[in-house]
CSV table of C-alpha atoms in Angstrom, one decimal:
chain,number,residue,atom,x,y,z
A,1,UNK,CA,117.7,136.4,-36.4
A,2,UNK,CA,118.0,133.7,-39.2
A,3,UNK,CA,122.0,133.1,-37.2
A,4,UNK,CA,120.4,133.3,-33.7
A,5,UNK,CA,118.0,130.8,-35.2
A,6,UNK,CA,120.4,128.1,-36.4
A,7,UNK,CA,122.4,128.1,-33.7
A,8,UNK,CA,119.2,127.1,-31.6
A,9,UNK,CA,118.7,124.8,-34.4
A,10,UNK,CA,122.0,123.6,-33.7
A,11,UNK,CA,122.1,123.2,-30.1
A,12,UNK,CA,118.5,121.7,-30.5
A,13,UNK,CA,119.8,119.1,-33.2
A,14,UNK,CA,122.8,118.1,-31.2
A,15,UNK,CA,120.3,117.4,-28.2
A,16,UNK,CA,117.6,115.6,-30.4
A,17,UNK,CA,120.8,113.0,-31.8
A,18,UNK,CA,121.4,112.2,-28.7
A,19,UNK,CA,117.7,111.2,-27.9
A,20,UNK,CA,117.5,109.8,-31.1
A,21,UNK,CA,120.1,107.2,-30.8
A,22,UNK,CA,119.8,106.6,-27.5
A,23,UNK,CA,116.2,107.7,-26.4
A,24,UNK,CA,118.2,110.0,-23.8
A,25,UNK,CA,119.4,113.6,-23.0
A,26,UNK,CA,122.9,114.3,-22.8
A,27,UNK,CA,122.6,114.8,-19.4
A,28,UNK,CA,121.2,111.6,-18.5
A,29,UNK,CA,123.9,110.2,-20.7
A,30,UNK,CA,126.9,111.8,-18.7
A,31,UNK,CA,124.9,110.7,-15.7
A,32,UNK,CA,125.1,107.2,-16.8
A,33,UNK,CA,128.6,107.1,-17.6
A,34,UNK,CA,129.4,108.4,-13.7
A,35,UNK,CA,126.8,105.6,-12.2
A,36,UNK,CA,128.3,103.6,-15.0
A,37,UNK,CA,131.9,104.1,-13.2
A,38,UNK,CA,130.5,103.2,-10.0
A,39,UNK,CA,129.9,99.8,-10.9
A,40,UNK,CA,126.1,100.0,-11.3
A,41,UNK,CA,124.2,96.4,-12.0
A,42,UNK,CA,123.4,95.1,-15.1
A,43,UNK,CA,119.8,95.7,-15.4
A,44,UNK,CA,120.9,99.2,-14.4
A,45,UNK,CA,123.0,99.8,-17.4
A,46,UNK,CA,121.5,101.7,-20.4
A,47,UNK,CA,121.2,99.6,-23.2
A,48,UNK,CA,121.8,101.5,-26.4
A,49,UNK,CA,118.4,100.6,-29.0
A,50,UNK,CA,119.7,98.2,-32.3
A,51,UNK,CA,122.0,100.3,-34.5
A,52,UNK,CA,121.4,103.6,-32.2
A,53,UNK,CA,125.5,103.9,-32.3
A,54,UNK,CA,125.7,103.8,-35.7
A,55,UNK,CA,122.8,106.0,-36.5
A,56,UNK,CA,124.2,109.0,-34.3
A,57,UNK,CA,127.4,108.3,-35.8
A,58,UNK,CA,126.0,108.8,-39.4
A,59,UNK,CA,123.9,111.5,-38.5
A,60,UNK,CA,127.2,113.3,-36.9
A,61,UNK,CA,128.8,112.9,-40.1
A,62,UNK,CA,126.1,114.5,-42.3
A,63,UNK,CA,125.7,117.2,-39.7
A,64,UNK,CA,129.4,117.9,-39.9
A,65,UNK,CA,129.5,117.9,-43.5
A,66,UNK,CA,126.4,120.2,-43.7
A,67,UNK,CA,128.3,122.0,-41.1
A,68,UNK,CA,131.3,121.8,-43.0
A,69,UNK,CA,129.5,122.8,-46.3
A,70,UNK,CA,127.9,125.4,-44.0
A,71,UNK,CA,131.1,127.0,-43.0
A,72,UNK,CA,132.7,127.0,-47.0
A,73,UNK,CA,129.7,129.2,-47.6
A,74,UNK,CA,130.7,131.5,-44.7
A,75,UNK,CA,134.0,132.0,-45.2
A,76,UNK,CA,133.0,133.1,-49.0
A,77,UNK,CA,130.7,135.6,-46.6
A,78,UNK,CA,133.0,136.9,-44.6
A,79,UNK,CA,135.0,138.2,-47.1
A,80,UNK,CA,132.1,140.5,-47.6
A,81,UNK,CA,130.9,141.0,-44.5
A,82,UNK,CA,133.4,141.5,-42.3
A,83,UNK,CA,131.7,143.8,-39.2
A,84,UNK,CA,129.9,139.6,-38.7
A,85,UNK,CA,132.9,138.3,-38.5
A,86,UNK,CA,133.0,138.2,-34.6
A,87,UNK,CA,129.7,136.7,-34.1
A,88,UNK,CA,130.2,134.0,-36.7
A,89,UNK,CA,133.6,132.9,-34.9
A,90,UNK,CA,131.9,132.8,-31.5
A,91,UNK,CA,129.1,130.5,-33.1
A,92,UNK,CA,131.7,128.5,-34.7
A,93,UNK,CA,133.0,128.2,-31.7
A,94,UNK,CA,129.8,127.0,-30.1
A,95,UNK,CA,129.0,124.9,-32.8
A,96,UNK,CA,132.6,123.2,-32.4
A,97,UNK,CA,131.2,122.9,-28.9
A,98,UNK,CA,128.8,121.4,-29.4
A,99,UNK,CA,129.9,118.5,-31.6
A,100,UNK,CA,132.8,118.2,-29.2
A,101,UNK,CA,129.9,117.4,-26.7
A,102,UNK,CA,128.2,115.3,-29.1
A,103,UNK,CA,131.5,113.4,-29.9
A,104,UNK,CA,132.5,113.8,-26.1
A,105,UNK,CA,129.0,112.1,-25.4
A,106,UNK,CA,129.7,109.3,-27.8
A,107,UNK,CA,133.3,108.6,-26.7
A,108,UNK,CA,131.9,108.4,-22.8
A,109,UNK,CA,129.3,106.4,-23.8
A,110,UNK,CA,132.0,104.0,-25.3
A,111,UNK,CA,134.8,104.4,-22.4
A,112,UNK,CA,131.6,104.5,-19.8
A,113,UNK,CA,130.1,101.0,-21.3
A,114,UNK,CA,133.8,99.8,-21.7
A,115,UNK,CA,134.6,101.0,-18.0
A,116,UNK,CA,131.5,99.3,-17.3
A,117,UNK,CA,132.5,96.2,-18.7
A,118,UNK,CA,135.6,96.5,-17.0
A,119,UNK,CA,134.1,97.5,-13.5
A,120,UNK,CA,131.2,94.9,-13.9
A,121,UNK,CA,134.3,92.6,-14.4
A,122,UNK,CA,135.7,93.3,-11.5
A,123,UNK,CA,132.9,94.0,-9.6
A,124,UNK,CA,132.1,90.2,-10.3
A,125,UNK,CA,135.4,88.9,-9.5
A,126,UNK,CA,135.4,90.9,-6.4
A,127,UNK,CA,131.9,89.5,-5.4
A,128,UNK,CA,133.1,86.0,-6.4
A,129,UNK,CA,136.5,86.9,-4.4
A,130,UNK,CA,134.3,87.7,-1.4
A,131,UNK,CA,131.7,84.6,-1.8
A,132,UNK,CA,134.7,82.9,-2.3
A,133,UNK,CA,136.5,84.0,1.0
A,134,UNK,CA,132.8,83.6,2.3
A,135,UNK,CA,133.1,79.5,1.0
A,136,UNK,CA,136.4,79.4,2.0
A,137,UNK,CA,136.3,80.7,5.5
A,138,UNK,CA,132.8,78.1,5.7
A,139,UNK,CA,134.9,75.3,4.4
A,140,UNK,CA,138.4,76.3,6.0
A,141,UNK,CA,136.7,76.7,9.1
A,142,UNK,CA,134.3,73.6,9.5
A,143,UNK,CA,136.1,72.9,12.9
A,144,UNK,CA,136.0,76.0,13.8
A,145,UNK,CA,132.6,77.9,13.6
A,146,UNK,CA,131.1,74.8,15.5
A,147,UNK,CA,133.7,75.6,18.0
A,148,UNK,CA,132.4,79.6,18.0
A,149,UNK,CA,128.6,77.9,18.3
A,150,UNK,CA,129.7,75.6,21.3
A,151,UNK,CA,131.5,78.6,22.9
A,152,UNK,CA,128.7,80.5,22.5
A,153,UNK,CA,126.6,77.9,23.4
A,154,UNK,CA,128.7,77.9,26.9
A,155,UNK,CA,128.4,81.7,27.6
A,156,UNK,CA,124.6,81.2,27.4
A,157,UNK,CA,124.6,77.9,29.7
A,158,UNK,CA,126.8,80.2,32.4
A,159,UNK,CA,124.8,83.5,31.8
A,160,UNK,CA,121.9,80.7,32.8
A,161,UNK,CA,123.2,78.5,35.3
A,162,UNK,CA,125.6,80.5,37.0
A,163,UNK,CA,123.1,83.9,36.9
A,164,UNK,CA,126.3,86.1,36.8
A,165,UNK,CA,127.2,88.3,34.3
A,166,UNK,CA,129.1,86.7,32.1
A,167,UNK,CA,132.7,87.5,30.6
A,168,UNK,CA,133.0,87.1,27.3
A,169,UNK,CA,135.8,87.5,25.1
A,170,UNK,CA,135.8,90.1,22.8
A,171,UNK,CA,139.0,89.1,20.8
A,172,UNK,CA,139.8,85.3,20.2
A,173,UNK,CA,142.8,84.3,18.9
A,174,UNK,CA,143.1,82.4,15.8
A,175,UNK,CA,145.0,79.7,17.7
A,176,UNK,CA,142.8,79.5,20.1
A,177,UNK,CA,140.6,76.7,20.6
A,178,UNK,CA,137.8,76.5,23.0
A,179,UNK,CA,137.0,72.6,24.2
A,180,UNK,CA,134.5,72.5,27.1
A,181,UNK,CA,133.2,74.4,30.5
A,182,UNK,CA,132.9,73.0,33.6
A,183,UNK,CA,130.3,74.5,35.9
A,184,UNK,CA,129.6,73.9,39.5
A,185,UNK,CA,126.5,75.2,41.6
A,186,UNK,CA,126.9,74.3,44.7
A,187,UNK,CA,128.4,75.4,47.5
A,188,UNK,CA,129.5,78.4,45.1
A,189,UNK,CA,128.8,79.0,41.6
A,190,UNK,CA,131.5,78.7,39.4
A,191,UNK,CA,132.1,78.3,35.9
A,192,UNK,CA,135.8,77.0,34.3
A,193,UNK,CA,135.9,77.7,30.3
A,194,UNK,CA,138.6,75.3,29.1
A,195,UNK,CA,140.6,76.2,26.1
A,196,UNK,CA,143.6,75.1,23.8
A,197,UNK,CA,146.2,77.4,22.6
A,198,UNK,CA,148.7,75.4,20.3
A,199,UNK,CA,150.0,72.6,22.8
A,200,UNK,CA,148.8,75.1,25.8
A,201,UNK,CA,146.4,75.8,27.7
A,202,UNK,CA,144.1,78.4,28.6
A,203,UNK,CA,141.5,79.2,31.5
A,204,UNK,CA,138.2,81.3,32.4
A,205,UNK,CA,136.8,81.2,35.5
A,206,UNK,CA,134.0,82.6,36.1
A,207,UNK,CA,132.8,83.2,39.7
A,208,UNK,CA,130.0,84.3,42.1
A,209,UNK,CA,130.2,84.3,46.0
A,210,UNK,CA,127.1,84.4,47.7
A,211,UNK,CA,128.1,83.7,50.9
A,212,UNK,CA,131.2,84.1,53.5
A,213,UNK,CA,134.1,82.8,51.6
A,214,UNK,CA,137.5,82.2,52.1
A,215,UNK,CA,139.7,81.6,49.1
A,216,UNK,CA,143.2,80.8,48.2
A,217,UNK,CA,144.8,80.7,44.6
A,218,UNK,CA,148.4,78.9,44.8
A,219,UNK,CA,149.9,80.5,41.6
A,220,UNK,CA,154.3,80.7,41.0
A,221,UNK,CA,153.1,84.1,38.5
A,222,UNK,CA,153.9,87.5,39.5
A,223,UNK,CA,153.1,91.2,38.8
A,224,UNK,CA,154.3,91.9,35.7
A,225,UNK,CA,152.8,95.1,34.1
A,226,UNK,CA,149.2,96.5,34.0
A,227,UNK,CA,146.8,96.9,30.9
A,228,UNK,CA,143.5,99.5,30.7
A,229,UNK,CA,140.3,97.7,29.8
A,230,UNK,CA,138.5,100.3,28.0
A,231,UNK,CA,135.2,98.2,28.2
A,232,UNK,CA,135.5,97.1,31.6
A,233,UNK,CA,136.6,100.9,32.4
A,234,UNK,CA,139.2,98.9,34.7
A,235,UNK,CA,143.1,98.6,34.8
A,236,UNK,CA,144.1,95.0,35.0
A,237,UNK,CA,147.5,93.8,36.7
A,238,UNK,CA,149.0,91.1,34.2
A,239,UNK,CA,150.9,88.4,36.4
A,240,UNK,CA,153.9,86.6,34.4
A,241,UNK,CA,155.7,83.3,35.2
A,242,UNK,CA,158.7,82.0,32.5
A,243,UNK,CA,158.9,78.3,32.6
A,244,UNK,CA,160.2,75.6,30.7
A,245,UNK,CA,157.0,75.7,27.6
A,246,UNK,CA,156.9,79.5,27.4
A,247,UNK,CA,155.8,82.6,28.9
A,248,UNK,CA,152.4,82.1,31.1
A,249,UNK,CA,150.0,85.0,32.1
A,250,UNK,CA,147.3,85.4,34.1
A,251,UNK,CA,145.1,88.5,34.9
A,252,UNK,CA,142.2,88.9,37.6
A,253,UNK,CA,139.2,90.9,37.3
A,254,UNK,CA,136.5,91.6,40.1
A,255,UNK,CA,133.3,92.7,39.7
A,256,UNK,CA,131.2,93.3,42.8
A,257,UNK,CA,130.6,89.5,44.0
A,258,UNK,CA,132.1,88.0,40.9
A,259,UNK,CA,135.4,87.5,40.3
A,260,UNK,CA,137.2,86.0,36.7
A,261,UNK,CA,140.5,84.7,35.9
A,262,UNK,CA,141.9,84.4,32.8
A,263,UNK,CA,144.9,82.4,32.9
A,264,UNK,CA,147.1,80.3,30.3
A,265,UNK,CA,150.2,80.2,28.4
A,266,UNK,CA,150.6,82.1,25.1
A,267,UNK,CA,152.4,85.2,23.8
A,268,UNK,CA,152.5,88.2,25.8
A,269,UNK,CA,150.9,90.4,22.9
A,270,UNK,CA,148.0,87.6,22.5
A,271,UNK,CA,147.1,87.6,26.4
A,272,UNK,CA,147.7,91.1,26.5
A,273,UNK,CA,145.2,91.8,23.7
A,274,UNK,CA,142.8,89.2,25.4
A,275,UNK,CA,142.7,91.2,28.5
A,276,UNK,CA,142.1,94.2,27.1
A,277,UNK,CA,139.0,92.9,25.2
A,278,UNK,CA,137.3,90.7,27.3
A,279,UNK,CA,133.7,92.2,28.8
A,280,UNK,CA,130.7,91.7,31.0
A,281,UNK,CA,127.3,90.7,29.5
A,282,UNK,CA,124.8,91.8,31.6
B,1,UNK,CA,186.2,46.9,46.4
B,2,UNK,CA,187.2,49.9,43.8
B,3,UNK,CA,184.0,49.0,41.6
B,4,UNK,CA,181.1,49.4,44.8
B,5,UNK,CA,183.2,52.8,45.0
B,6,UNK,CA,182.3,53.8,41.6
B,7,UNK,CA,179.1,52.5,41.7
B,8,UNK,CA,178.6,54.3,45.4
B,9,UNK,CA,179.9,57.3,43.4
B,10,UNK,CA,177.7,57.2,40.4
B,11,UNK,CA,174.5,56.4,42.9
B,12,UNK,CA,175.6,60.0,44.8
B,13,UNK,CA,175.8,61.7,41.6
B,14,UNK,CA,172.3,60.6,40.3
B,15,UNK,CA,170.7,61.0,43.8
B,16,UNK,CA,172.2,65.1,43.7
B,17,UNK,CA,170.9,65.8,39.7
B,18,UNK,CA,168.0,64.7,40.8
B,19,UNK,CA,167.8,66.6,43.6
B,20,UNK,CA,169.2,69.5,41.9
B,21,UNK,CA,166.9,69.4,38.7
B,22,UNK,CA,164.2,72.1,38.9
B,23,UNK,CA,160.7,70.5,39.6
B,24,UNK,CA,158.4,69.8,36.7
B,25,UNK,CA,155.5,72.5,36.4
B,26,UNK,CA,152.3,71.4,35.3
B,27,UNK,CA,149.8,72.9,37.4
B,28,UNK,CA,149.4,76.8,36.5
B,29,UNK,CA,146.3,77.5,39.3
B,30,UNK,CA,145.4,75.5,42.5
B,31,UNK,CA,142.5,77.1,44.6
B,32,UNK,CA,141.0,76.0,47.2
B,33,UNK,CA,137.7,77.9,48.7
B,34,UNK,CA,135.7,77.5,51.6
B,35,UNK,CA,132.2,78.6,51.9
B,36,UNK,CA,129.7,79.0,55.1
B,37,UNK,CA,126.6,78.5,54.6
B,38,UNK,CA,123.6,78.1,56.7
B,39,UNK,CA,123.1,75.7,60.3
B,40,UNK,CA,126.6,75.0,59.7
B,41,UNK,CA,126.9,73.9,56.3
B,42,UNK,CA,130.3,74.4,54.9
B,43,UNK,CA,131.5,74.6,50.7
B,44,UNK,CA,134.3,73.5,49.9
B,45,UNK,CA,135.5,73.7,46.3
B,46,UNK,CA,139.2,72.7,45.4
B,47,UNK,CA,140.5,72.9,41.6
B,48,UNK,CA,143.4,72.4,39.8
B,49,UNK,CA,144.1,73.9,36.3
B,50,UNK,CA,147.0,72.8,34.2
B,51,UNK,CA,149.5,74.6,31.4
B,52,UNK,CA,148.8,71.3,29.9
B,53,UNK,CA,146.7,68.0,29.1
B,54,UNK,CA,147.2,65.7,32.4
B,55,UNK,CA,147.3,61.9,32.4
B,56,UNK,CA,146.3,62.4,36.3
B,57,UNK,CA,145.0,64.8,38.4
B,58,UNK,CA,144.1,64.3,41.9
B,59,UNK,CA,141.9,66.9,44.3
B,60,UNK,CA,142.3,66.4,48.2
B,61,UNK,CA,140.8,68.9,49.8
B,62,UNK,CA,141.0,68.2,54.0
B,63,UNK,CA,138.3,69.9,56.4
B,64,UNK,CA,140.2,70.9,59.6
B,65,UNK,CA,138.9,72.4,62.8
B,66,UNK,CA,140.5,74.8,65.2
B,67,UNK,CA,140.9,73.2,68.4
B,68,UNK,CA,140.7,75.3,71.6
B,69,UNK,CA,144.5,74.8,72.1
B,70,UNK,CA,144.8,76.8,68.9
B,71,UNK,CA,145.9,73.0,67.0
B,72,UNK,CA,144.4,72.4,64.0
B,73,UNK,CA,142.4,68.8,63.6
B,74,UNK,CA,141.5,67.0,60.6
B,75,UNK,CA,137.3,66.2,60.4
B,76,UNK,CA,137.0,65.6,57.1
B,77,UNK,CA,138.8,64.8,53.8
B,78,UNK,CA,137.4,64.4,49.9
B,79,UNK,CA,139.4,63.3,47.5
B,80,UNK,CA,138.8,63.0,43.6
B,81,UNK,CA,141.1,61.7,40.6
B,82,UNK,CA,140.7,61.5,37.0
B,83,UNK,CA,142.5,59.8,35.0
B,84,UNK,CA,143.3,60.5,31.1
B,85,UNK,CA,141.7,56.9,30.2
B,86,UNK,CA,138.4,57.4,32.2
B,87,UNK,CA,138.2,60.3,29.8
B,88,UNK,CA,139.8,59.7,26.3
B,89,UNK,CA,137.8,62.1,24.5
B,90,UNK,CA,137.9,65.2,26.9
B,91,UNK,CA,140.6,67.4,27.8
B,92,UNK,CA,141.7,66.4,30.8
B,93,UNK,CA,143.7,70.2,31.6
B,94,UNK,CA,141.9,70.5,34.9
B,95,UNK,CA,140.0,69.5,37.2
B,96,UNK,CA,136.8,70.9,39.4
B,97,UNK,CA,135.7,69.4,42.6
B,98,UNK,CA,132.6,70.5,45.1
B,99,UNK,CA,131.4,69.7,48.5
B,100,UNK,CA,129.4,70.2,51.6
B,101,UNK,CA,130.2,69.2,54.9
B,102,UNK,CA,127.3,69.3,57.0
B,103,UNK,CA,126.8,69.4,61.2
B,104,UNK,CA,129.5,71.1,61.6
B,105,UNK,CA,129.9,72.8,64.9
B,106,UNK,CA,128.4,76.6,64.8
B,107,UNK,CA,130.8,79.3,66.1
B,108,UNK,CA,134.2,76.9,65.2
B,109,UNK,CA,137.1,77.8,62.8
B,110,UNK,CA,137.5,75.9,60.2
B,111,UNK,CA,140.0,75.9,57.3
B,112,UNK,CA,140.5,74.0,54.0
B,113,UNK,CA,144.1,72.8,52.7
B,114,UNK,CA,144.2,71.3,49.3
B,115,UNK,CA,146.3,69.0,47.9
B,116,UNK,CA,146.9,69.6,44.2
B,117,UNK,CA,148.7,67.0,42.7
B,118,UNK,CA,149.0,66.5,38.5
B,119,UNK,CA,150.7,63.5,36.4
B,120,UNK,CA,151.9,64.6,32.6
B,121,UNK,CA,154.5,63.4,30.3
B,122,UNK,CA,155.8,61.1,33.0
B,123,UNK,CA,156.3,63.9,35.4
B,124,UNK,CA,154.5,65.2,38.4
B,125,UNK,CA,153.7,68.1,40.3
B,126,UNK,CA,151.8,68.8,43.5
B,127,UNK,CA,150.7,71.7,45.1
B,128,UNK,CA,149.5,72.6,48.3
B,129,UNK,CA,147.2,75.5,49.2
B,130,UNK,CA,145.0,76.6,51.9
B,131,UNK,CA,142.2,78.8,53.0
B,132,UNK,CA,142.0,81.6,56.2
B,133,UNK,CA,140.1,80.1,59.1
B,134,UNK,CA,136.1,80.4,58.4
B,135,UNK,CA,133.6,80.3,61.4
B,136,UNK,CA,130.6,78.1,61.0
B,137,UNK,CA,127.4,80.5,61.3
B,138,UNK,CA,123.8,79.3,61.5
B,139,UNK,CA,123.0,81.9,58.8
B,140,UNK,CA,124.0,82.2,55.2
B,141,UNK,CA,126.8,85.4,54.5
């Protein structure tokens, strides 16, 4: 009764250090370290109270010398009673568990605020990393992103003027460089995107008939291979031409009473990539 | 006598490079469209899209009716040019031209040919294309 009762005692004193020294159950404290691996915020991290490390540290000490005192005064028992000797090694043991928790709680609380430290760290520098490549794409890109704003700018003016659904492209090349769109209303409405790739060029036109029309598009590109649009849920013939600056490609794409072409000189992996992305806005 | 030979010579061989070296390629697209429209209205749009920045393009786009001998006869002609100067801050890669010729005669062929002509790095290029004979409806489609 008087063992079964300090072992409660025990289990109930390694709990209550905990609490004292850092106003928390071992559970929560475990459960801090883990959120405390995750790279939790600072506000989020639990803030040991003034000298609560110290005091837990202490009162483990005393505890293990009373435990330690304890377990002299034992092993002078167990000499005499021997049939005991069974239970007292299995609350040993548990008592050894327990300050291995106590200890274990202490060293994660350490290693957790140190990871924490570390993670925050990074965290930080990761965060500053990304604002940074944030910045840095702003700043790198000043002559871009006005570029993506006009381009945008010119799908809307289409989708408006021209009333057709408009292709947009869905991957743009880095080297890509869109400078202006022409668009004409009458007879027909049509819509030429204008872009610069390197020295090149590169085309979208954009295309309703409303009317009879006869058309003819003078070209020296031929069939060259054929590409699946998975937006578009269309196969698209790529027409090649090799001339003096570099491969040039062009692919056409009808749509009821539209019609696009997208033609220009570049690589054939960039145009081919092009084709397969571009789609309708409705 | 022996130096107008070489000079002859030299004059023959410059005259066959020349007409031997490939043709400068500017122009990647020329088309040419034609349109009828209503009470014998006719749309003609002709463009011209370069691989690169032009110092020149010029658009001709002629109008021609079928004649009942089965000749074809010119009616009309528009012609536009740009030049890289009148322009100095815009890309001057291509060039889109419209039109409508009106009163033409309802139940006639007509056609388009274009004339697609570009100036760039001190080279040229022109390029001629041409639409299928059209009739001239009084309605629209």
């Amino acid at each position: 009764m008087d063992r079964a009762h300090e072992t409660y005692n025990s289990e109930e004193g390694a709990e209550r250090l905990l609490k004292e020294a850092f106003g928390v159950d071992e559970d929560r404290l475990l459960g801090d370290f883990l959120r405390a691996q995750t790279e939790v915020k600072d506000p989020e991290i639990l803030q040991s109270p003034d000298g609560g490390f110290e005091k837990l540290v202490n009162a483990i000490e005393e505890r293990h010398l009373t435990a330690a005192g304890r377990q002299t005064e034992r092993e002078e028992e167990k000499e005499s009673e021997k049939p005991l000797s069974s239970f007292r090694g299995a609350r040993r043991r548990r008592l050894a568990w327990k300050a291995g928790i106590v200890a274990a709680a202490v060293a994660l609380m350490m290693l957790g605020m140190a990871i924490t430290a570390g993670a925050k760290k990074n965290y930080q520098y990761s965060v500053r990393q990304r604002d940074s490549l944030k910045n840095d794409m702003l700043l790198s890109n000043v002559d871009t992103l006005p570029e993506e704003d006009r381009l945008e700018e010119a799908y809307q003016e289409i989708s408006g003027q021209a009333c057709i659904p408009v292709l947009r492209l869905g991957y743009v090349p880095e080297r890509l460089t869109y400078l202006k769109t022409e668009i004409v209303k009458n007879p027909v409405i049509r819509a030429t995107m204008y872009f610069r790739y390197g020295d090149r060029r590169f085309h979208v036109v954009q295309q309703t008939r409303e009317a009879e029309t006869s058309v003819n598009v003078i070209s020296d590109r031929m069939d060259y291979e054929s590409v699946y649009n998975e937006l578009l849920k269309k196969e698209i013939v790529i027409r090649r031409v090799k001339t003096e600056a570099g491969e040039e490609y062009s692919a056409c794409i009808v749509d009821g009473d539209s019609y696009y072409q997208l033609s220009g000189g570049m690589e054939e992996e960039i145009f081919r990539q092009i084709t397969e992305n571009v789609y309708l806005e409705n | 006598m022996k130096k107008a030979g070489r000079i002859a010579a030299l004059l023959t061989a410059a005259v066959f490079l020349l007409a031997a070296a490939p043709p400068a390629r500017i122009i990647s697209t020329a088309t040419v469209e034609l349109t009828s429209l209503e009470n014998g209205k006719l749309g003609i749009l002709i463009e011209t899209l370069a691989e690169e920045e032009c110092e020149e393009i010029v658009n001709i786009a002629v109008l021609e009716c079928r004649q009942k001998d089965g000749s074809w006869k010119e009616v009309a002609r528009y012609e536009y040019r740009a030049e890289k100067e009148d322009f100095p801050t815009e890309d001057l890669s291509g060039m889109t031209n419209t039109a409508v010729s009106e009163r033409q005669k309802i139940g006639r062929y007509y056609r388009i040919r274009g004339i697609h002509c570009a100036w760039a790095g001190g080279q040229s290029q022109i390029v001629s294309s041409r639409t299928e004979p059209l009739q001239a409806s009084r309605c629209s489609g």
